[in-house]
mmCIF file of C-alpha atoms in Angstrom:
data_model
loop_
_atom_site.group_PDB
_atom_site.id
_atom_site.type_symbol
_atom_site.label_atom_id
_atom_site.label_comp_id
_atom_site.label_asym_id
_atom_site.label_seq_id
_atom_site.Cartn_x
_atom_site.Cartn_y
_atom_site.Cartn_z
ATOM 1 C CA MET A 132 -22.315 24.832 -18.969
ATOM 2 C CA PHE A 133 -20.354 21.623 -18.421
ATOM 3 C CA ASN A 134 -17.450 21.948 -15.986
ATOM 4 C CA LEU A 135 -15.083 18.964 -16.040
ATOM 5 C CA GLU A 136 -13.473 19.758 -12.678
ATOM 6 C CA GLU A 137 -16.854 19.901 -10.924
ATOM 7 C CA ALA A 138 -17.986 16.751 -12.683
ATOM 8 C CA ILE A 139 -14.881 14.885 -11.546
ATOM 9 C CA ALA A 140 -15.193 16.198 -7.985
ATOM 10 C CA GLU A 141 -18.830 15.000 -7.900
ATOM 11 C CA TRP A 142 -17.790 11.623 -9.388
ATOM 12 C CA ARG A 143 -15.178 11.187 -6.621
ATOM 13 C CA ARG A 144 -17.812 11.949 -3.993
ATOM 14 C CA GLN A 145 -20.162 9.374 -5.473
ATOM 15 C CA MET A 146 -17.392 6.768 -5.676
ATOM 16 C CA ALA A 147 -16.450 7.406 -2.029
ATOM 17 C CA ALA A 148 -20.135 7.170 -1.047
ATOM 18 C CA GLY A 149 -20.281 3.839 -2.891
ATOM 19 C CA GLY A 150 -17.340 2.468 -0.911
ATOM 20 C CA MET A 151 -14.486 3.301 -3.302
ATOM 21 C CA SER A 152 -12.528 5.716 -1.046
ATOM 22 C CA ASP A 153 -8.928 4.696 -1.602
ATOM 23 C CA PRO A 154 -7.369 7.977 -2.788
ATOM 24 C CA GLU A 155 -4.656 6.444 -4.974
ATOM 25 C CA ILE A 156 -7.145 4.177 -6.799
ATOM 26 C CA LEU A 157 -9.439 7.191 -7.286
ATOM 27 C CA ASP A 158 -6.484 9.207 -8.593
ATOM 28 C CA GLU A 159 -5.750 6.499 -11.163
ATOM 29 C CA LEU A 160 -9.363 6.231 -12.274
ATOM 30 C CA GLU A 161 -9.573 10.015 -12.418
ATOM 31 C CA SER A 162 -6.465 10.015 -14.610
ATOM 32 C CA HIS A 163 -8.265 7.549 -16.913
ATOM 33 C CA LEU A 164 -11.336 9.823 -17.084
ATOM 34 C CA ARG A 165 -9.170 12.805 -17.954
ATOM 35 C CA GLU A 166 -7.393 10.838 -20.705
ATOM 36 C CA ALA A 167 -10.747 9.748 -22.134
ATOM 37 C CA GLY A 168 -11.876 13.392 -22.102
ATOM 38 C CA ALA A 169 -15.403 14.782 -22.152
ATOM 39 C CA GLY A 170 -16.792 18.005 -23.515
ATOM 40 C CA THR A 171 -20.351 17.588 -22.383
ATOM 41 C CA GLN A 172 -22.167 16.049 -19.401
ATOM 42 C CA SER A 173 -23.467 13.178 -21.498
ATOM 43 C CA GLU A 174 -19.985 12.346 -22.742
ATOM 44 C CA PHE A 175 -18.730 12.443 -19.157
ATOM 45 C CA ASP A 176 -21.576 10.195 -18.027
ATOM 46 C CA GLU A 177 -20.606 7.700 -20.739
ATOM 47 C CA ARG A 178 -16.963 7.742 -19.569
ATOM 48 C CA VAL A 179 -18.111 7.204 -15.998
ATOM 49 C CA ARG A 180 -20.302 4.297 -17.167
ATOM 50 C CA GLN A 181 -17.248 2.767 -18.886
ATOM 51 C CA ILE A 182 -15.231 3.101 -15.648
ATOM 52 C CA GLY A 183 -17.888 1.055 -13.813
ATOM 53 C CA GLN A 184 -19.996 1.207 -10.691
ATOM 54 C CA PRO A 185 -18.269 1.733 -7.332
ATOM 55 C CA LYS A 186 -19.696 -1.442 -5.777
ATOM 56 C CA ALA A 187 -18.442 -3.640 -8.653
ATOM 57 C CA LEU A 188 -15.036 -1.948 -8.590
ATOM 58 C CA LYS A 189 -14.786 -2.282 -4.832
ATOM 59 C CA ARG A 190 -15.574 -6.019 -5.152
ATOM 60 C CA GLU A 191 -12.843 -6.478 -7.756
ATOM 61 C CA PHE A 192 -10.250 -4.484 -5.864
ATOM 62 C CA ALA A 193 -11.035 -6.410 -2.682
ATOM 63 C CA LYS A 194 -9.979 -9.589 -4.515
ATOM 64 C CA VAL A 195 -6.520 -8.075 -5.069
ATOM 65 C CA GLY A 196 -5.740 -8.786 -1.433
ATOM 66 C CA LEU A 197 -2.875 -7.852 0.800
ATOM 67 C CA ASP A 198 0.767 -8.747 0.555
ATOM 68 C CA LEU A 199 3.129 -8.931 3.543
ATOM 69 C CA LYS A 200 4.006 -5.227 3.240
ATOM 70 C CA GLY A 201 0.362 -4.251 3.231
ATOM 71 C CA ALA A 202 -0.339 -6.441 6.276
ATOM 72 C CA MET A 203 2.649 -4.927 8.153
ATOM 73 C CA LEU A 204 1.457 -1.396 7.377
ATOM 74 C CA ILE A 205 -2.036 -2.194 8.711
ATOM 75 C CA PHE A 206 -0.456 -3.759 11.857
ATOM 76 C CA ALA A 207 1.520 -0.505 12.368
ATOM 77 C CA GLY A 208 -1.795 1.398 12.328
ATOM 78 C CA ILE A 209 -1.639 2.630 8.733
ATOM 79 C CA PRO A 210 -4.893 1.292 7.200
ATOM 80 C CA ASN A 211 -4.305 2.537 3.735
ATOM 81 C CA ARG A 212 -1.566 0.567 1.977
ATOM 82 C CA TYR A 213 -1.081 3.402 -0.513
ATOM 83 C CA VAL A 214 0.541 5.641 2.029
ATOM 84 C CA MET A 215 2.642 7.723 -0.236
ATOM 85 C CA ASN A 216 -0.004 9.236 -2.460
ATOM 86 C CA THR A 217 0.515 12.883 -3.299
ATOM 87 C CA THR A 218 -2.991 14.166 -3.641
ATOM 88 C CA ASN A 219 -4.583 13.281 -0.308
ATOM 89 C CA VAL A 220 -2.234 13.741 2.625
ATOM 90 C CA GLU A 221 -3.538 13.277 6.140
ATOM 91 C CA PRO A 222 -3.599 16.565 8.081
ATOM 92 C CA ARG A 223 -0.550 17.131 10.228
ATOM 93 C CA TRP A 224 -2.578 17.572 13.412
ATOM 94 C CA ALA A 225 -4.348 14.224 12.848
ATOM 95 C CA THR A 226 -1.086 12.324 12.458
ATOM 96 C CA TYR A 227 0.546 13.799 15.574
ATOM 97 C CA LEU A 228 -2.700 13.526 17.614
ATOM 98 C CA LYS A 229 -3.024 9.858 16.808
ATOM 99 C CA ALA A 230 0.681 9.298 17.519
ATOM 100 C CA THR A 231 0.316 10.966 20.919
ATOM 101 C CA ALA A 232 -2.809 8.957 21.713
ATOM 102 C CA PHE A 233 -1.128 5.657 20.768
ATOM 103 C CA LEU A 234 2.072 6.522 22.683
ATOM 104 C CA ALA A 235 0.519 8.084 25.794
ATOM 105 C CA PRO A 236 -0.323 4.877 27.723
ATOM 106 C CA ALA A 237 3.116 3.342 27.127
ATOM 107 C CA ILE A 238 4.959 6.546 27.941
ATOM 108 C CA PHE A 239 2.947 6.978 31.127
ATOM 109 C CA LEU A 240 3.722 3.422 32.256
ATOM 110 C CA ALA A 241 7.374 3.879 31.301
ATOM 111 C CA ILE A 242 7.566 7.021 33.505
ATOM 112 C CA VAL A 243 5.842 5.264 36.427
ATOM 113 C CA SER A 244 8.267 2.349 36.006
ATOM 114 C CA ALA A 245 11.327 4.571 35.915
ATOM 115 C CA VAL A 246 10.232 6.482 39.056
ATOM 116 C CA PHE A 247 8.827 3.677 41.197
ATOM 117 C CA VAL A 248 9.389 0.215 39.778
ATOM 118 C CA ILE A 249 13.017 0.225 38.690
ATOM 119 C CA PRO A 250 14.466 1.497 41.962
ATOM 120 C CA LYS A 251 12.501 -1.261 43.738
ATOM 121 C CA LEU A 252 13.694 -3.808 41.172
ATOM 122 C CA GLN A 253 17.255 -2.721 41.648
ATOM 123 C CA GLN A 254 16.900 -3.131 45.420
ATOM 124 C CA ILE A 255 15.333 -6.561 44.927
ATOM 125 C CA CYS A 256 18.263 -7.601 42.717
ATOM 126 C CA LEU A 257 20.799 -6.342 45.249
ATOM 127 C CA ASP A 258 18.937 -8.133 48.093
ATOM 128 C CA ALA A 259 19.002 -11.287 45.981
ATOM 129 C CA GLY A 260 22.726 -11.003 45.724
ATOM 130 C CA LEU A 261 22.778 -10.411 41.965
ATOM 131 C CA PRO A 262 25.887 -8.474 40.873
ATOM 132 C CA GLU A 263 25.801 -5.024 39.294
ATOM 133 C CA SER A 264 27.136 -6.557 36.131
ATOM 134 C CA THR A 265 28.834 -9.709 34.917
ATOM 135 C CA ALA A 266 30.596 -10.659 31.774
ATOM 136 C CA GLY A 267 27.967 -12.248 29.536
ATOM 137 C CA GLY A 268 25.014 -14.334 30.629
ATOM 138 C CA PHE A 269 21.286 -13.887 30.779
ATOM 139 C CA TRP A 270 21.486 -11.607 33.812
ATOM 140 C CA ASN A 271 23.689 -9.197 31.894
ATOM 141 C CA LEU A 272 20.976 -8.909 29.234
ATOM 142 C CA THR A 273 18.239 -8.018 31.748
ATOM 143 C CA HIS A 274 20.589 -5.744 33.688
ATOM 144 C CA SER A 275 21.581 -3.968 30.492
ATOM 145 C CA SER A 276 17.944 -3.309 29.638
ATOM 146 C CA ILE A 277 17.378 -1.762 33.080
ATOM 147 C CA VAL A 278 20.471 0.385 32.627
ATOM 148 C CA GLY A 279 19.109 1.376 29.191
ATOM 149 C CA ILE A 280 15.782 2.379 30.623
ATOM 150 C CA LEU A 281 17.462 4.475 33.319
ATOM 151 C CA PHE A 282 19.682 6.125 30.712
ATOM 152 C CA LEU A 283 16.583 7.049 28.674
ATOM 153 C CA TRP A 284 14.822 8.303 31.818
ATOM 154 C CA HIS A 285 17.702 10.524 32.909
ATOM 155 C CA ASN A 286 18.083 11.923 29.394
ATOM 156 C CA SER A 287 14.353 11.884 28.504
ATOM 157 C CA LEU A 288 14.005 15.653 28.172
ATOM 158 C CA LEU A 289 17.026 15.860 25.901
ATOM 159 C CA ILE A 290 15.859 12.922 23.722
ATOM 160 C CA ALA A 291 12.265 14.275 23.493
ATOM 161 C CA GLY A 292 13.613 17.764 22.689
ATOM 162 C CA ALA A 293 15.839 16.364 19.944
ATOM 163 C CA LEU A 294 12.941 14.404 18.410
ATOM 164 C CA ILE A 295 10.588 17.382 18.490
ATOM 165 C CA ALA A 296 13.332 19.615 16.979
ATOM 166 C CA LEU A 297 13.817 17.024 14.181
ATOM 167 C CA LEU A 298 10.079 16.940 13.475
ATOM 168 C CA ILE A 299 9.876 20.722 13.390
ATOM 169 C CA LEU A 300 12.862 20.865 11.042
ATOM 170 C CA LEU A 301 11.240 18.267 8.698
ATOM 171 C CA GLU A 302 7.901 20.059 8.740
ATOM 172 C CA TRP A 303 9.584 23.403 7.997
ATOM 173 C CA ARG A 304 12.247 22.460 5.470
ATOM 174 C CA SER A 305 11.282 19.206 3.776
ATOM 175 C CA GLY A 306 8.772 19.373 0.910
ATOM 176 C CA LYS A 307 8.580 15.555 0.757
ATOM 177 C CA TRP A 308 7.977 15.064 4.490
ATOM 178 C CA PRO A 309 4.156 15.372 4.343
ATOM 179 C CA ARG A 310 4.072 12.372 1.913
ATOM 180 C CA TYR A 311 6.043 10.200 4.314
ATOM 181 C CA ARG A 312 4.876 11.710 7.604
ATOM 182 C CA ARG A 313 2.025 9.290 8.333
ATOM 183 C CA ALA A 314 4.012 6.206 7.499
ATOM 184 C CA THR A 315 7.152 7.276 9.343
ATOM 185 C CA VAL A 316 5.312 8.468 12.474
ATOM 186 C CA GLY A 317 3.138 5.299 12.457
ATOM 187 C CA VAL A 318 6.155 2.976 12.222
ATOM 188 C CA GLY A 319 8.015 5.075 14.852
ATOM 189 C CA VAL A 320 5.086 4.787 17.286
ATOM 190 C CA PHE A 321 4.900 1.044 16.655
ATOM 191 C CA LEU A 322 8.645 0.592 17.316
ATOM 192 C CA LEU A 323 8.610 2.721 20.449
ATOM 193 C CA ASN A 324 5.611 0.883 21.869
ATOM 194 C CA SER A 325 7.342 -2.428 21.086
ATOM 195 C CA LEU A 326 10.550 -1.255 22.783
ATOM 196 C CA ILE A 327 8.657 -0.252 25.931
ATOM 197 C CA LEU A 328 6.871 -3.607 25.997
ATOM 198 C CA ILE A 329 10.161 -5.438 25.647
ATOM 199 C CA ALA A 330 11.646 -3.309 28.449
ATOM 200 C CA PHE A 331 8.740 -4.292 30.765
ATOM 201 C CA PHE A 332 9.253 -7.906 29.823
ATOM 202 C CA MET A 333 12.973 -7.669 30.675
ATOM 203 C CA MET A 334 12.101 -6.150 34.078
ATOM 204 C CA PHE A 335 9.690 -9.010 34.655
ATOM 205 C CA LEU A 336 12.436 -11.515 33.758
ATOM 206 C CA ALA A 337 14.876 -9.715 36.112
ATOM 207 C CA ALA A 338 12.369 -10.110 38.938
ATOM 208 C CA ILE A 339 12.008 -13.816 38.145
ATOM 209 C CA VAL A 340 15.777 -14.268 38.094
ATOM 210 C CA ALA A 341 16.080 -12.398 41.401
ATOM 211 C CA ALA A 342 13.205 -14.109 43.204
ATOM 212 C CA PRO A 343 14.885 -17.403 44.154
ATOM 213 C CA GLY A 344 17.748 -15.492 45.748
ATOM 214 C CA LEU A 345 15.553 -13.518 48.152
ATOM 215 C CA ARG A 346 15.832 -14.488 51.768
ATOM 216 C CA PRO A 347 12.454 -15.525 53.301
ATOM 217 C CA MET B 9 -14.855 -3.118 -36.332
ATOM 218 C CA HIS B 10 -15.541 -6.667 -35.156
ATOM 219 C CA ASN B 11 -18.618 -8.178 -36.809
ATOM 220 C CA GLY B 12 -18.770 -11.604 -35.109
ATOM 221 C CA PRO B 13 -20.317 -12.448 -31.729
ATOM 222 C CA MET B 14 -18.829 -10.857 -28.636
ATOM 223 C CA ILE B 15 -16.284 -12.951 -26.813
ATOM 224 C CA ARG B 16 -17.692 -14.484 -23.631
ATOM 225 C CA LYS B 17 -16.796 -12.603 -20.500
ATOM 226 C CA GLU B 18 -15.197 -15.696 -18.908
ATOM 227 C CA LEU B 19 -12.722 -15.826 -21.781
ATOM 228 C CA VAL B 20 -12.158 -12.073 -21.569
ATOM 229 C CA ALA B 21 -11.435 -12.413 -17.833
ATOM 230 C CA ALA B 22 -9.114 -15.377 -18.335
ATOM 231 C CA SER B 23 -7.130 -13.567 -21.005
ATOM 232 C CA ALA B 24 -6.731 -10.354 -19.041
ATOM 233 C CA GLU B 25 -3.395 -11.158 -17.397
ATOM 234 C CA PRO B 26 -1.637 -12.551 -20.512
ATOM 235 C CA LEU B 27 -2.924 -9.625 -22.557
ATOM 236 C CA VAL B 28 -1.635 -7.034 -20.084
ATOM 237 C CA LEU B 29 1.702 -8.839 -19.663
ATOM 238 C CA SER B 30 2.106 -9.102 -23.461
ATOM 239 C CA LEU B 31 1.424 -5.414 -24.002
ATOM 240 C CA LEU B 32 3.834 -4.427 -21.205
ATOM 241 C CA GLU B 33 6.502 -6.577 -22.757
ATOM 242 C CA ASN B 34 6.538 -4.000 -25.568
ATOM 243 C CA GLY B 35 7.348 -1.314 -23.050
ATOM 244 C CA GLU B 36 6.049 0.852 -20.207
ATOM 245 C CA SER B 37 2.403 1.945 -20.503
ATOM 246 C CA TYR B 38 -0.511 3.327 -18.550
ATOM 247 C CA GLY B 39 -4.063 2.144 -17.962
ATOM 248 C CA TYR B 40 -5.942 4.162 -20.555
ATOM 249 C CA ALA B 41 -3.410 3.352 -23.289
ATOM 250 C CA ILE B 42 -3.517 -0.353 -22.405
ATOM 251 C CA ILE B 43 -7.302 -0.411 -22.714
ATOM 252 C CA GLN B 44 -7.309 1.412 -26.016
ATOM 253 C CA ASP B 45 -4.579 -0.907 -27.370
ATOM 254 C CA ILE B 46 -6.601 -4.027 -26.432
ATOM 255 C CA LYS B 47 -9.809 -2.598 -28.000
ATOM 256 C CA ASN B 48 -8.003 -1.652 -31.208
ATOM 257 C CA ARG B 49 -6.193 -4.980 -31.588
ATOM 258 C CA SER B 50 -9.378 -6.967 -30.940
ATOM 259 C CA GLU B 51 -11.393 -4.609 -33.166
ATOM 260 C CA GLY B 52 -13.867 -4.270 -30.378
ATOM 261 C CA ALA B 53 -14.320 -8.051 -29.804
ATOM 262 C CA LEU B 54 -12.808 -7.846 -26.340
ATOM 263 C CA GLN B 55 -15.211 -5.680 -24.359
ATOM 264 C CA TRP B 56 -13.880 -4.550 -21.030
ATOM 265 C CA THR B 57 -15.414 -2.267 -18.470
ATOM 266 C CA ASP B 58 -12.541 0.210 -18.465
ATOM 267 C CA GLY B 59 -12.303 0.396 -14.691
ATOM 268 C CA MET B 60 -11.878 -3.407 -14.410
ATOM 269 C CA LEU B 61 -8.427 -3.215 -15.939
ATOM 270 C CA TYR B 62 -7.121 -1.534 -12.796
ATOM 271 C CA PRO B 63 -7.749 -4.370 -10.334
ATOM 272 C CA VAL B 64 -5.933 -6.604 -12.825
ATOM 273 C CA LEU B 65 -2.955 -4.197 -12.850
ATOM 274 C CA HIS B 66 -2.953 -3.973 -9.049
ATOM 275 C CA ARG B 67 -3.104 -7.755 -8.748
ATOM 276 C CA LEU B 68 -0.164 -8.135 -11.114
ATOM 277 C CA GLU B 69 1.725 -5.518 -9.092
ATOM 278 C CA ARG B 70 0.963 -7.362 -5.852
ATOM 279 C CA LYS B 71 2.263 -10.557 -7.352
ATOM 280 C CA GLY B 72 5.504 -8.722 -8.090
ATOM 281 C CA TRP B 73 5.204 -9.160 -11.857
ATOM 282 C CA ILE B 74 4.877 -5.469 -12.722
ATOM 283 C CA LYS B 75 5.833 -2.208 -11.054
ATOM 284 C CA SER B 76 4.351 1.238 -11.233
ATOM 285 C CA ARG B 77 5.294 4.879 -10.954
ATOM 286 C CA TRP B 78 3.470 8.126 -11.254
ATOM 287 C CA MET B 79 4.747 10.477 -13.932
ATOM 288 C CA GLU B 80 3.701 13.755 -15.410
ATOM 289 C CA SER B 81 3.005 13.561 -19.121
ATOM 290 C CA ASP B 82 4.014 16.231 -21.691
ATOM 291 C CA THR B 83 0.563 17.775 -21.298
ATOM 292 C CA GLY B 84 1.028 18.030 -17.525
ATOM 293 C CA ARG B 85 -1.376 15.170 -16.776
ATOM 294 C CA LYS B 86 -0.441 12.736 -14.035
ATOM 295 C CA ARG B 87 -0.340 9.119 -15.246
ATOM 296 C CA LYS B 88 0.495 5.896 -13.444
ATOM 297 C CA TYR B 89 2.851 3.955 -15.675
ATOM 298 C CA TYR B 90 3.357 0.214 -15.384
ATOM 299 C CA SER B 91 6.324 -1.828 -16.529
ATOM 300 C CA LEU B 92 7.188 -5.478 -16.561
ATOM 301 C CA LYS B 93 9.581 -6.938 -13.954
ATOM 302 C CA GLN B 94 11.806 -9.951 -14.436
ATOM 303 C CA ASP B 95 9.369 -12.208 -12.528
ATOM 304 C CA GLY B 96 6.645 -10.894 -14.789
ATOM 305 C CA ARG B 97 8.624 -11.856 -17.910
ATOM 306 C CA LYS B 98 8.988 -15.374 -16.578
ATOM 307 C CA ALA B 99 5.301 -15.586 -15.640
ATOM 308 C CA HIS B 100 4.342 -14.232 -19.080
ATOM 309 C CA GLN B 101 6.512 -16.850 -20.759
ATOM 310 C CA LYS B 102 4.743 -19.624 -18.811
ATOM 311 C CA GLN B 103 1.318 -18.236 -19.634
ATOM 312 C CA ARG B 104 2.257 -17.933 -23.270
ATOM 313 C CA GLU B 105 3.271 -21.587 -23.373
ATOM 314 C CA GLN B 106 -0.036 -22.620 -21.747
ATOM 315 C CA TRP B 107 -2.149 -20.574 -24.173
ATOM 316 C CA LEU B 108 -0.203 -21.855 -27.160
ATOM 317 C CA LYS B 109 -0.706 -25.405 -25.926
ATOM 318 C CA VAL B 110 -4.478 -24.908 -25.622
ATOM 319 C CA HIS B 111 -4.528 -23.269 -29.050
ATOM 320 C CA SER B 112 -2.579 -26.140 -30.630
ATOM 321 C CA VAL B 113 -4.896 -28.788 -29.131
ATOM 322 C CA LEU B 114 -8.051 -26.946 -30.253
ATOM 323 C CA ALA B 115 -6.580 -26.211 -33.709
ATOM 324 C CA GLY B 116 -5.724 -29.883 -34.111
ATOM 325 C CA LEU B 117 -9.229 -30.976 -33.120
ATOM 326 C CA TRP B 118 -10.943 -28.503 -35.462
ATOM 327 C CA LYS B 119 -8.587 -29.503 -38.279
ATOM 328 C CA GLU B 120 -9.625 -33.159 -37.805
ATOM 329 C CA LYS B 121 -13.245 -32.238 -38.105
ATOM 330 C CA HIS B 122 -12.639 -30.560 -41.433
ATOM 331 C CA VAL B 123 -10.534 -33.335 -42.949
#
């Protein structure tokens, strides 16, 4: 007895095995198959033949290429440009595990910097005769970034608690959050990593600014 | 049903974008309906592998000429609808002019041969 749902599920498996694994494209092609309709296996096979072979489709879709938005999403660690599909959402644990893995090195280095490096840097700046703060100027920018890092360090538990509470609230109350979770968390991780890198660069610049003022 | 020779695949491929843009100028539509419309209007002369329409649609969307949205039909089926954007209308107008130019040159040449 022909079962359309089983036939479609098998077709999706064969497409994925042939290299056509993008879920939104498969959803659209599946929608086409359902519109065409099939009451028997042979009719279904004919519809599938009219859709085309996965290798040929993959070749044609590859020619579509990436736009700037697609490239940015890949850069942020989101390989699938169709991130808001409704039928295949990445498991929650996978998204948060990847986010933790990507953030862990930067967070570790930020903690080490806050505990060991910044106090030393502040001492170096004082020894070099650099003021605590001035009105304007390049030094003010680097000093502000150090002040910012210290503020985040002293309030890190509060900030982390607030972020985790927000994520729990979204998971619990928002029906749309799972669609946007991967993209939002991915972009958030990218921004946080970038901020930490910029902070390290500012500390490096502060040391360069301070260096000439150090007594031999 | 079309009785003459099938149209060469190169011509089918070249006409894909103007055909899709022309159909979408009539209003929003979805992939299956677009394919059926083309087959009916060409009386079967334009033979497409159904799945090959979708890379064309995605390419037009990437160019910013059309946009898409998923909607649930009256029967509860999910369909991805496409509609023409302003840039698509301009691009369609340009393509229309180019095709009409080619047609006028060919028509003129063939008319000369029959005179």
